[in-house]
PDB file of C-alpha atoms and ligand atoms in Angstrom:
ATOM      1  CA  MET W   1     181.806-175.887  30.652  1.00 40.00           C
ATOM      2  CA  SER W   2     182.225-174.088  34.044  1.00 42.00           C
ATOM      3  CA  THR W   3     183.892-176.399  36.803  1.00 43.00           C
ATOM      4  CA  LYS W   4     182.789-173.752  39.710  1.00 44.00           C
ATOM      5  CA  PRO W   5     180.131-175.305  41.827  1.00 47.00           C
ATOM      6  CA  ASP W   6     176.429-174.123  40.860  1.00 51.00           C
ATOM      7  CA  HIS W   7     175.846-171.892  43.728  1.00 50.00           C
ATOM      8  CA  ASP W   8     179.150-169.779  43.118  1.00 51.00           C
ATOM      9  CA  ASP W   9     177.582-169.138  39.747  1.00 52.00           C
ATOM     10  CA  ASP W  10     174.226-168.233  41.699  1.00 51.00           C
ATOM     11  CA  ALA W  11     176.203-165.928  43.792  1.00 47.00           C
ATOM     12  CA  ALA W  12     178.198-164.079  40.840  1.00 47.00           C
ATOM     13  CA  GLN W  13     174.759-163.884  38.905  1.00 49.00           C
ATOM     14  CA  ASP W  14     173.310-162.347  42.154  1.00 45.00           C
ATOM     15  CA  LYS W  15     176.088-159.459  42.477  1.00 45.00           C
ATOM     16  CA  ALA W  16     175.965-158.724  39.125  1.00 47.00           C
ATOM     17  CA  ASP W  17     172.174-158.113  38.902  1.00 52.00           C
ATOM     18  CA  GLY W  18     171.930-156.421  42.109  1.00 60.00           C
ATOM     19  CA  SER W  19     169.808-158.483  43.908  1.00 76.00           C
ATOM     20  CA  LEU W  20     169.322-158.384  47.699  1.00 83.00           C
ATOM     21  CA  GLU W  21     172.582-160.338  48.386  1.00 83.00           C
ATOM     22  CA  SER W  22     174.594-157.349  46.687  1.00 81.00           C
ATOM     23  CA  LEU W  23     173.667-155.549  50.013  1.00 86.00           C
ATOM     24  CA  GLY W  24     175.034-157.993  52.076  1.00 87.00           C
ATOM     25  CA  LEU W  25     171.829-159.345  53.186  1.00 88.00           C
ATOM     26  CA  THR W  26     170.268-162.995  53.028  1.00 88.00           C
ATOM     27  CA  ARG W  27     166.963-163.101  51.430  1.00 88.00           C
ATOM     28  CA  GLU W  28     165.399-164.351  54.723  1.00 90.00           C
ATOM     29  CA  ARG W  29     166.328-161.236  56.718  1.00 92.00           C
ATOM     30  CA  ALA W  30     165.062-158.973  54.018  1.00 94.00           C
ATOM     31  CA  PRO W  31     161.359-157.450  53.669  1.00 97.00           C
ATOM     32  CA  ARG W  32     159.150-159.088  50.757  1.00 97.00           C
ATOM     33  CA  HIS W  33     156.951-156.604  50.635  1.00 98.00           C
ATOM     34  CA  ILE W  34     157.429-152.607  51.369  1.00 98.00           C
ATOM     35  CA  ALA W  35     154.781-150.333  51.379  1.00 99.00           C
ATOM     36  CA  VAL W  36     155.608-146.488  51.202  1.00 99.00           C
ATOM     37  CA  ILE W  37     153.971-143.238  52.328  1.00 99.00           C
ATOM     38  CA  MET W  38     155.477-140.811  49.857  1.00 99.00           C
ATOM     39  CA  ASP W  39     155.162-137.889  51.883  1.00 99.00           C
ATOM     40  CA  GLY W  40     156.429-134.172  51.615  1.00 99.00           C
ATOM     41  CA  ASN W  41     156.453-132.971  48.041  1.00 99.00           C
ATOM     42  CA  GLY W  42     154.697-129.468  48.871  1.00 98.00           C
ATOM     43  CA  ARG W  43     157.006-128.715  51.763  1.00 98.00           C
ATOM     44  CA  TRP W  44     159.996-129.814  49.019  1.00 99.00           C
ATOM     45  CA  ALA W  45     158.689-127.107  47.001  1.00 98.00           C
ATOM     46  CA  GLN W  46     157.677-124.473  49.635  1.00 98.00           C
ATOM     47  CA  ARG W  47     161.354-124.669  50.771  1.00 98.00           C
ATOM     48  CA  ARG W  48     162.574-123.817  47.424  1.00 98.00           C
ATOM     49  CA  ASP W  49     159.964-121.063  47.020  1.00 98.00           C
ATOM     50  CA  LEU W  50     158.408-123.327  44.020  1.00 98.00           C
ATOM     51  CA  PRO W  51     154.482-124.335  43.722  1.00 98.00           C
ATOM     52  CA  ARG W  52     153.599-127.472  45.487  1.00 98.00           C
ATOM     53  CA  ILE W  53     152.932-128.855  42.036  1.00 98.00           C
ATOM     54  CA  GLU W  54     156.501-128.721  41.438  1.00 98.00           C
ATOM     55  CA  GLY W  55     157.519-130.951  44.236  1.00 98.00           C
ATOM     56  CA  HIS W  56     154.725-133.554  42.812  1.00 98.00           C
ATOM     57  CA  ARG W  57     156.721-133.609  39.688  1.00 98.00           C
ATOM     58  CA  ARG W  58     159.690-134.006  41.366  1.00 98.00           C
ATOM     59  CA  GLY W  59     158.371-136.662  43.050  1.00 98.00           C
ATOM     60  CA  VAL W  60     157.358-138.967  40.236  1.00 98.00           C
ATOM     61  CA  ALA W  61     161.376-139.198  39.659  1.00 98.00           C
ATOM     62  CA  SER W  62     161.605-140.739  42.775  1.00 98.00           C
ATOM     63  CA  VAL W  63     158.911-143.200  41.858  1.00 98.00           C
ATOM     64  CA  ARG W  64     160.841-143.726  38.942  1.00 98.00           C
ATOM     65  CA  ARG W  65     163.807-144.724  40.814  1.00 98.00           C
ATOM     66  CA  THR W  66     162.591-146.506  43.572  1.00 98.00           C
ATOM     67  CA  VAL W  67     160.375-148.686  41.791  1.00 98.00           C
ATOM     68  CA  GLU W  68     163.466-149.525  39.384  1.00 97.00           C
ATOM     69  CA  GLU W  69     165.598-150.258  42.374  1.00 97.00           C
ATOM     70  CA  ALA W  70     163.010-152.463  43.921  1.00 97.00           C
ATOM     71  CA  ALA W  71     162.681-154.343  41.185  1.00 96.00           C
ATOM     72  CA  ARG W  72     166.554-154.667  40.594  1.00 94.00           C
ATOM     73  CA  LEU W  73     166.795-155.864  44.065  1.00 95.00           C
ATOM     74  CA  LYS W  74     164.092-158.420  43.201  1.00 94.00           C
ATOM     75  CA  LEU W  75     161.540-157.566  45.753  1.00 97.00           C
ATOM     76  CA  GLU W  76     157.979-159.470  45.861  1.00 98.00           C
ATOM     77  CA  GLN W  77     155.765-156.093  46.319  1.00 98.00           C
ATOM     78  CA  LEU W  78     156.076-152.462  46.427  1.00 98.00           C
ATOM     79  CA  THR W  79     153.202-150.738  47.545  1.00 99.00           C
ATOM     80  CA  LEU W  80     153.230-146.929  47.100  1.00 99.00           C
ATOM     81  CA  TYR W  81     150.452-144.450  48.481  1.00 99.00           C
ATOM     82  CA  CYS W  82     149.734-141.719  45.535  1.00 98.00           C
ATOM     83  CA  LEU W  83     146.243-140.618  46.793  1.00 98.00           C
ATOM     84  CA  SER W  84     144.468-140.829  49.809  1.00 98.00           C
ATOM     85  CA  SER W  85     140.812-141.132  50.446  1.00 98.00           C
ATOM     86  CA  GLU W  86     141.197-137.734  52.418  1.00 98.00           C
ATOM     87  CA  ASN W  87     143.047-136.218  49.411  1.00 98.00           C
ATOM     88  CA  TRP W  88     140.280-135.138  47.935  1.00 98.00           C
ATOM     89  CA  LYS W  89     140.523-132.063  50.319  1.00 98.00           C
ATOM     90  CA  ARG W  90     143.014-130.622  48.254  1.00 98.00           C
ATOM     91  CA  PRO W  91     142.752-127.611  45.853  1.00 98.00           C
ATOM     92  CA  GLN W  92     141.098-128.652  42.526  1.00 98.00           C
ATOM     93  CA  HIS W  93     143.969-127.642  40.528  1.00 98.00           C
ATOM     94  CA  GLU W  94     146.625-129.715  42.788  1.00 98.00           C
ATOM     95  CA  LEU W  95     144.254-132.890  42.351  1.00 98.00           C
ATOM     96  CA  ASP W  96     144.103-131.946  38.238  1.00 98.00           C
ATOM     97  CA  PHE W  97     148.156-132.160  38.212  1.00 98.00           C
ATOM     98  CA  LEU W  98     148.399-135.059  40.356  1.00 98.00           C
ATOM     99  CA  MET W  99     145.540-136.646  37.820  1.00 98.00           C
ATOM    100  CA  HIS W 100     148.136-135.683  35.246  1.00 98.00           C
ATOM    101  CA  LEU W 101     151.071-137.082  36.601  1.00 98.00           C
ATOM    102  CA  LEU W 102     149.402-140.336  36.980  1.00 98.00           C
ATOM    103  CA  GLN W 103     148.425-140.467  33.285  1.00 98.00           C
ATOM    104  CA  GLN W 104     151.734-139.687  32.295  1.00 98.00           C
ATOM    105  CA  TYR W 105     153.859-141.865  34.237  1.00 98.00           C
ATOM    106  CA  MET W 106     151.284-144.858  33.156  1.00 98.00           C
ATOM    107  CA  ILE W 107     152.347-144.130  29.661  1.00 98.00           C
ATOM    108  CA  GLU W 108     155.818-143.317  30.214  1.00 98.00           C
ATOM    109  CA  GLU W 109     156.499-145.828  32.427  1.00 97.00           C
ATOM    110  CA  ARG W 110     155.206-148.856  30.503  1.00 98.00           C
ATOM    111  CA  GLN W 111     158.244-149.833  28.385  1.00 98.00           C
ATOM    112  CA  THR W 112     160.566-149.887  31.410  1.00 97.00           C
ATOM    113  CA  ILE W 113     157.669-151.746  33.614  1.00 98.00           C
ATOM    114  CA  MET W 114     157.675-154.439  30.441  1.00 98.00           C
ATOM    115  CA  GLU W 115     161.312-154.543  30.252  1.00 97.00           C
ATOM    116  CA  GLN W 116     161.953-155.181  34.273  1.00 97.00           C
ATOM    117  CA  GLY W 117     159.164-157.691  34.164  1.00 98.00           C
ATOM    118  CA  VAL W 118     156.997-155.663  36.757  1.00 98.00           C
ATOM    119  CA  VAL W 119     153.567-156.588  37.486  1.00 98.00           C
ATOM    120  CA  VAL W 120     151.540-153.471  37.883  1.00 98.00           C
ATOM    121  CA  GLU W 121     148.052-153.719  40.129  1.00 98.00           C
ATOM    122  CA  THR W 122     145.958-151.046  42.140  1.00 98.00           C
ATOM    123  CA  ILE W 123     144.264-150.626  45.186  1.00 98.00           C
ATOM    124  CA  GLY W 124     141.671-148.095  46.308  1.00 98.00           C
ATOM    125  CA  ARG W 125     138.248-146.969  44.980  1.00 98.00           C
ATOM    126  CA  ARG W 126     138.087-146.202  41.453  1.00 98.00           C
ATOM    127  CA  ASP W 127     135.496-143.180  41.822  1.00 97.00           C
ATOM    128  CA  GLY W 128     136.876-139.791  41.128  1.00 97.00           C
ATOM    129  CA  ILE W 129     139.501-140.728  38.836  1.00 98.00           C
ATOM    130  CA  PRO W 130     139.050-139.496  35.432  1.00 98.00           C
ATOM    131  CA  GLN W 131     138.008-141.879  32.815  1.00 98.00           C
ATOM    132  CA  GLU W 132     141.157-141.296  30.624  1.00 98.00           C
ATOM    133  CA  VAL W 133     143.442-141.832  33.533  1.00 98.00           C
ATOM    134  CA  GLN W 134     141.651-145.247  34.304  1.00 98.00           C
ATOM    135  CA  THR W 135     141.896-145.973  30.705  1.00 98.00           C
ATOM    136  CA  GLU W 136     145.735-145.880  31.082  1.00 98.00           C
ATOM    137  CA  ILE W 137     145.826-147.267  34.301  1.00 98.00           C
ATOM    138  CA  ASP W 138     144.227-150.411  32.956  1.00 98.00           C
ATOM    139  CA  LYS W 139     145.902-150.822  30.089  1.00 98.00           C
ATOM    140  CA  THR W 140     149.100-151.300  31.907  1.00 98.00           C
ATOM    141  CA  ILE W 141     147.415-153.502  34.473  1.00 98.00           C
ATOM    142  CA  GLN W 142     146.391-155.910  31.267  1.00 98.00           C
ATOM    143  CA  MET W 143     149.977-155.630  29.544  1.00 98.00           C
ATOM    144  CA  SER W 144     151.735-156.395  32.642  1.00 98.00           C
ATOM    145  CA  ALA W 145     149.557-158.911  34.049  1.00 98.00           C
ATOM    146  CA  ASP W 146     151.515-161.986  32.769  1.00 98.00           C
ATOM    147  CA  ASN W 147     154.766-160.797  33.757  1.00 98.00           C
ATOM    148  CA  GLY W 148     156.924-162.509  36.422  1.00 97.00           C
ATOM    149  CA  GLY W 149     158.389-159.882  38.314  1.00 98.00           C
ATOM    150  CA  MET W 150     158.044-157.509  41.285  1.00 98.00           C
ATOM    151  CA  THR W 151     154.448-156.317  41.915  1.00 98.00           C
ATOM    152  CA  LEU W 152     154.053-152.663  42.009  1.00 98.00           C
ATOM    153  CA  CYS W 153     150.632-151.794  43.842  1.00 99.00           C
ATOM    154  CA  LEU W 154     149.594-148.406  43.214  1.00 98.00           C
ATOM    155  CA  ALA W 155     147.148-147.003  46.405  1.00 99.00           C
ATOM    156  CA  ILE W 156     145.001-144.507  44.212  1.00 98.00           C
ATOM    157  CA  ASN W 157     142.040-143.038  46.029  1.00 98.00           C
ATOM    158  CA  TYR W 158     142.758-145.398  48.887  1.00 99.00           C
ATOM    159  CA  GLY W 159     141.719-145.470  52.357  1.00 98.00           C
ATOM    160  CA  ALA W 160     142.168-148.168  54.923  1.00 98.00           C
ATOM    161  CA  ARG W 161     138.761-147.269  56.418  1.00 98.00           C
ATOM    162  CA  ASP W 162     137.023-147.661  53.059  1.00 98.00           C
ATOM    163  CA  GLU W 163     138.676-150.702  52.203  1.00 98.00           C
ATOM    164  CA  LEU W 164     137.387-152.285  55.690  1.00 98.00           C
ATOM    165  CA  VAL W 165     133.906-150.759  55.062  1.00 98.00           C
ATOM    166  CA  ASP W 166     133.982-152.542  51.609  1.00 98.00           C
ATOM    167  CA  ALA W 167     135.348-156.106  52.917  1.00 98.00           C
ATOM    168  CA  VAL W 168     132.702-156.076  55.654  1.00 98.00           C
ATOM    169  CA  ARG W 169     129.978-155.390  53.131  1.00 98.00           C
ATOM    170  CA  ARG W 170     131.271-158.254  51.236  1.00 98.00           C
ATOM    171  CA  VAL W 171     130.938-160.614  54.429  1.00 98.00           C
ATOM    172  CA  VAL W 172     127.717-159.377  55.079  1.00 98.00           C
ATOM    173  CA  ARG W 173     126.542-160.007  51.191  1.00 98.00           C
ATOM    174  CA  ASP W 174     128.143-163.526  51.232  1.00 98.00           C
ATOM    175  CA  VAL W 175     126.591-164.636  54.654  1.00 98.00           C
ATOM    176  CA  GLN W 176     123.227-163.414  53.274  1.00 98.00           C
ATOM    177  CA  ALA W 177     123.559-165.366  49.907  1.00 98.00           C
ATOM    178  CA  GLY W 178     124.672-168.729  51.723  1.00 98.00           C
ATOM    179  CA  LYS W 179     128.179-169.026  50.508  1.00 98.00           C
ATOM    180  CA  LEU W 180     129.799-167.896  53.749  1.00 98.00           C
ATOM    181  CA  SER W 181     128.401-169.198  57.346  1.00 98.00           C
ATOM    182  CA  SER W 182     128.662-166.577  60.070  1.00 97.00           C
ATOM    183  CA  TYR W 183     130.632-168.884  62.221  1.00 97.00           C
ATOM    184  CA  ALA W 184     133.248-168.813  59.316  1.00 97.00           C
ATOM    185  CA  VAL W 185     134.120-165.331  59.624  1.00 98.00           C
ATOM    186  CA  ASP W 186     137.627-165.032  60.761  1.00 98.00           C
ATOM    187  CA  GLU W 187     140.876-163.361  59.675  1.00 98.00           C
ATOM    188  CA  ASP W 188     140.797-164.962  56.349  1.00 98.00           C
ATOM    189  CA  ALA W 189     137.515-164.332  55.554  1.00 98.00           C
ATOM    190  CA  ILE W 190     138.217-160.669  55.902  1.00 98.00           C
ATOM    191  CA  SER W 191     141.884-160.631  54.534  1.00 98.00           C
ATOM    192  CA  SER W 192     140.648-162.327  51.478  1.00 98.00           C
ATOM    193  CA  ARG W 193     137.886-159.464  50.831  1.00 98.00           C
ATOM    194  CA  LEU W 194     140.227-156.625  51.483  1.00 98.00           C
ATOM    195  CA  TYR W 195     141.603-154.854  48.044  1.00 98.00           C
ATOM    196  CA  THR W 196     144.928-156.571  48.845  1.00 98.00           C
ATOM    197  CA  ALA W 197     143.677-159.960  48.780  1.00 98.00           C
ATOM    198  CA  GLY W 198     146.279-162.564  48.052  1.00 98.00           C
ATOM    199  CA  MET W 199     149.155-160.373  48.669  1.00 98.00           C
ATOM    200  CA  PRO W 200     151.844-160.593  51.265  1.00 98.00           C
ATOM    201  CA  ASP W 201     151.417-158.055  54.313  1.00 98.00           C
ATOM    202  CA  PRO W 202     154.119-155.332  54.085  1.00 98.00           C
ATOM    203  CA  ASP W 203     157.170-156.069  56.246  1.00 98.00           C
ATOM    204  CA  LEU W 204     158.301-152.903  56.193  1.00 98.00           C
ATOM    205  CA  LEU W 205     156.612-149.341  56.180  1.00 99.00           C
ATOM    206  CA  ILE W 206     158.510-146.337  55.183  1.00 99.00           C
ATOM    207  CA  ARG W 207     157.505-143.027  55.588  1.00 99.00           C
ATOM    208  CA  THR W 208     158.978-139.744  53.986  1.00 99.00           C
ATOM    209  CA  ALA W 209     158.881-135.937  55.605  1.00 99.00           C
ATOM    210  CA  GLY W 210     159.075-137.248  59.335  1.00 98.00           C
ATOM    211  CA  GLU W 211     155.542-137.450  60.234  1.00 98.00           C
ATOM    212  CA  MET W 212     154.724-140.143  62.773  1.00 98.00           C
ATOM    213  CA  ARG W 213     151.676-141.250  61.365  1.00 98.00           C
ATOM    214  CA  ILE W 214     149.761-144.011  59.447  1.00 98.00           C
ATOM    215  CA  SER W 215     147.231-141.754  57.383  1.00 98.00           C
ATOM    216  CA  ASN W 216     144.688-144.255  56.849  1.00 98.00           C
ATOM    217  CA  TYR W 217     147.197-146.830  55.042  1.00 98.00           C
ATOM    218  CA  LEU W 218     147.000-150.402  55.198  1.00 99.00           C
ATOM    219  CA  LEU W 219     145.622-150.466  58.721  1.00 98.00           C
ATOM    220  CA  TRP W 220     145.023-154.163  58.903  1.00 98.00           C
ATOM    221  CA  GLN W 221     147.951-155.038  56.672  1.00 98.00           C
ATOM    222  CA  ILE W 222     150.703-153.163  58.645  1.00 98.00           C
ATOM    223  CA  SER W 223     149.828-154.639  62.061  1.00 98.00           C
ATOM    224  CA  TYR W 224     153.374-156.103  62.180  1.00 97.00           C
ATOM    225  CA  ALA W 225     155.284-154.175  59.827  1.00 98.00           C
ATOM    226  CA  GLU W 226     158.132-152.451  61.001  1.00 98.00           C
ATOM    227  CA  LEU W 227     158.310-148.788  60.398  1.00 98.00           C
ATOM    228  CA  TRP W 228     160.810-146.610  59.179  1.00 98.00           C
ATOM    229  CA  ILE W 229     160.539-142.693  58.997  1.00 98.00           C
ATOM    230  CA  THR W 230     163.123-140.498  57.326  1.00 98.00           C
ATOM    231  CA  GLN W 231     163.040-136.362  57.762  1.00 98.00           C
ATOM    232  CA  LYS W 232     163.788-136.337  53.694  1.00 98.00           C
ATOM    233  CA  CYS W 233     161.066-135.146  51.542  1.00 99.00           C
ATOM    234  CA  TRP W 234     160.048-137.715  49.135  1.00 99.00           C
ATOM    235  CA  PRO W 235     161.616-135.742  46.098  1.00 99.00           C
ATOM    236  CA  ASP W 236     164.978-136.694  47.569  1.00 98.00           C
ATOM    237  CA  PHE W 237     164.201-140.050  48.517  1.00 98.00           C
ATOM    238  CA  GLU W 238     167.242-142.008  46.570  1.00 98.00           C
ATOM    239  CA  GLU W 239     168.523-145.947  46.243  1.00 97.00           C
ATOM    240  CA  SER W 240     170.764-145.272  49.171  1.00 97.00           C
ATOM    241  CA  ASP W 241     167.790-144.687  51.365  1.00 98.00           C
ATOM    242  CA  LEU W 242     166.015-147.483  50.356  1.00 98.00           C
ATOM    243  CA  HIS W 243     169.196-149.766  50.731  1.00 97.00           C
ATOM    244  CA  GLN W 244     169.204-147.836  54.348  1.00 97.00           C
ATOM    245  CA  ALA W 245     165.748-148.947  55.207  1.00 98.00           C
ATOM    246  CA  ILE W 246     166.521-152.425  54.061  1.00 97.00           C
ATOM    247  CA  ARG W 247     169.333-153.055  56.254  1.00 96.00           C
ATOM    248  CA  ASP W 248     167.785-151.588  59.280  1.00 97.00           C
ATOM    249  CA  PHE W 249     165.000-153.635  58.682  1.00 98.00           C
ATOM    250  CA  ALA W 250     167.108-156.763  58.360  1.00 96.00           C
ATOM    251  CA  ASP W 251     168.720-155.681  61.970  1.00 95.00           C
ATOM    252  CA  ARG W 252     165.521-155.772  63.855  1.00 96.00           C
ATOM    253  CA  ASP W 253     164.205-158.142  66.140  1.00 94.00           C
ATOM    254  CA  ARG W 254     160.636-159.054  64.838  1.00 94.00           C
ATOM    255  CA  ARG W 255     159.245-161.060  67.777  1.00 95.00           C
ATOM    256  CA  PHE W 256     155.546-160.876  66.542  1.00 95.00           C
ATOM    257  CA  GLY W 257     154.696-161.004  70.379  1.00 95.00           C
ATOM    258  CA  GLY W 258     157.078-163.829  71.282  1.00 96.00           C
ATOM    259  CA  LEU W 259     159.968-163.892  72.596  1.00 94.00           C
ATOM    260  CA  SER W 260     163.456-163.353  71.153  1.00 88.00           C
ATOM    261  CA  GLU W 261     165.663-166.142  70.069  1.00 78.00           C
ATOM    262  CA  ASP W 262     168.112-164.981  72.801  1.00 75.00           C
ATOM    263  CA  PHE W 263     165.646-165.593  75.633  1.00 73.00           C
TER     264      PHE W 263
HETATM  265  C1  LIG R   1     152.717-136.378  49.494  1.00 84.23           C
HETATM  266  O1  LIG R   1     153.195-135.231  49.393  1.00 84.23           O
HETATM  267  C2  LIG R   1     151.895-136.353  48.051  1.00 84.23           C
HETATM  268  C3  LIG R   1     150.244-136.678  48.266  1.00 84.23           C
HETATM  269  C4  LIG R   1     149.709-136.641  49.446  1.00 84.23           C
HETATM  270  C5  LIG R   1     149.879-136.952  46.882  1.00 84.23           C
HETATM  271  P1  LIG R   1     152.208-133.872  50.127  1.00 84.23           P
HETATM  272  O2  LIG R   1     151.627-132.702  49.127  1.00 84.23           O
HETATM  273  O3  LIG R   1     151.646-134.265  51.344  1.00 84.23           O
HETATM  274  O4  LIG R   1     153.404-132.835  50.616  1.00 84.23           O
HETATM  275  P2  LIG R   1     153.537-132.312  51.955  1.00 84.23           P
HETATM  276  O5  LIG R   1     152.929-132.992  52.920  1.00 84.23           O
HETATM  277  O6  LIG R   1     152.196-131.258  51.710  1.00 84.23           O
HETATM  278  O7  LIG R   1     154.572-131.668  51.993  1.00 84.23           O
HETATM  279  C1  LIG R   2     149.577-139.468  53.009  1.00 84.23           C
HETATM  280  O1  LIG R   2     150.331-138.316  52.952  1.00 84.23           O
HETATM  281  C2  LIG R   2     148.993-139.464  51.434  1.00 84.23           C
HETATM  282  C3  LIG R   2     149.700-140.059  50.712  1.00 84.23           C
HETATM  283  C4  LIG R   2     151.313-139.946  50.657  1.00 84.23           C
HETATM  284  C5  LIG R   2     149.421-140.241  49.273  1.00 84.23           C
HETATM  285  P1  LIG R   2     149.455-136.729  53.425  1.00 84.23           P
HETATM  286  O2  LIG R   2     149.924-135.743  53.123  1.00 84.23           O
HETATM  287  O3  LIG R   2     148.126-136.836  52.716  1.00 84.23           O
HETATM  288  O4  LIG R   2     149.038-137.254  55.019  1.00 84.23           O
HETATM  289  P2  LIG R   2     148.895-136.373  56.283  1.00 84.23           P
HETATM  290  O5  LIG R   2     147.387-135.472  56.102  1.00 84.23           O
HETATM  291  O6  LIG R   2     150.014-135.621  56.597  1.00 84.23           O
HETATM  292  O7  LIG R   2     148.135-137.314  57.411  1.00 84.23           O
HETATM  293 MG1  LIG R   3     151.849-134.567  53.109  1.00 84.23          MG
END
């Protein structure tokens, strides 16, 4: 039997399994939930004289790397913006390819997801998503539901305004049905009717490809998220970028409208 104190064993274990402490961070300083706007696939391809869809294909490799690293670091949740409610304006062949990639990802990653104990969930409206893609998504959601690890939330046909409209409709319905008093409509009444009900709010929002905008992503939930924007396009996003974002987050002074501890 080891004579070392338990916490030493824990620290050694943390280093070995690549948890956040191995980045030199305490869990209190680290984000629980990271949300990502995976942007710049098209530009990545255009700069290489490749068709836009090639950028999306390469983007899937970044998704794989990021999910695996986030799970290894034992984040509580990673939410990835896969398709916005505005992306339907794109050419049909690009949308078809995105749907194909989504379906393939669900099939090919299932085993890794199960090995890493990841729980898959989705947010967004299901309309417009082909039935065969929905079937593979649902299969992965069901299979992974009892896993105990990180939640991987995929925002598919997601729009924050749609989500708020849907939440308000649910509030109205519940008030009309007598399940909710109009006087009881507060923040909780709304957040518990969002697609993200029960999930922690993102602490850190990462956007690749340099745009300084939110593009209708998680408007309610990111009220106090720290923003981290990189010029790198999504297919070039690597584990080291995720580490840098987390380290920078740990150095931020989150005041939530109050005063910093130094004052
Ligand atoms: C992000 O890359 C992926 C999706 C929106 C589906 P883009 O396709 O928006 O790439 P850019 O912004 O045109 O470079
Ligand atoms: C946001 O990227 C949506 C996703 C990453 C899925 P967009 O490329 O659609 O955003 P805009 O059009 O530049 O705002
Ligand atoms: Mg874009």
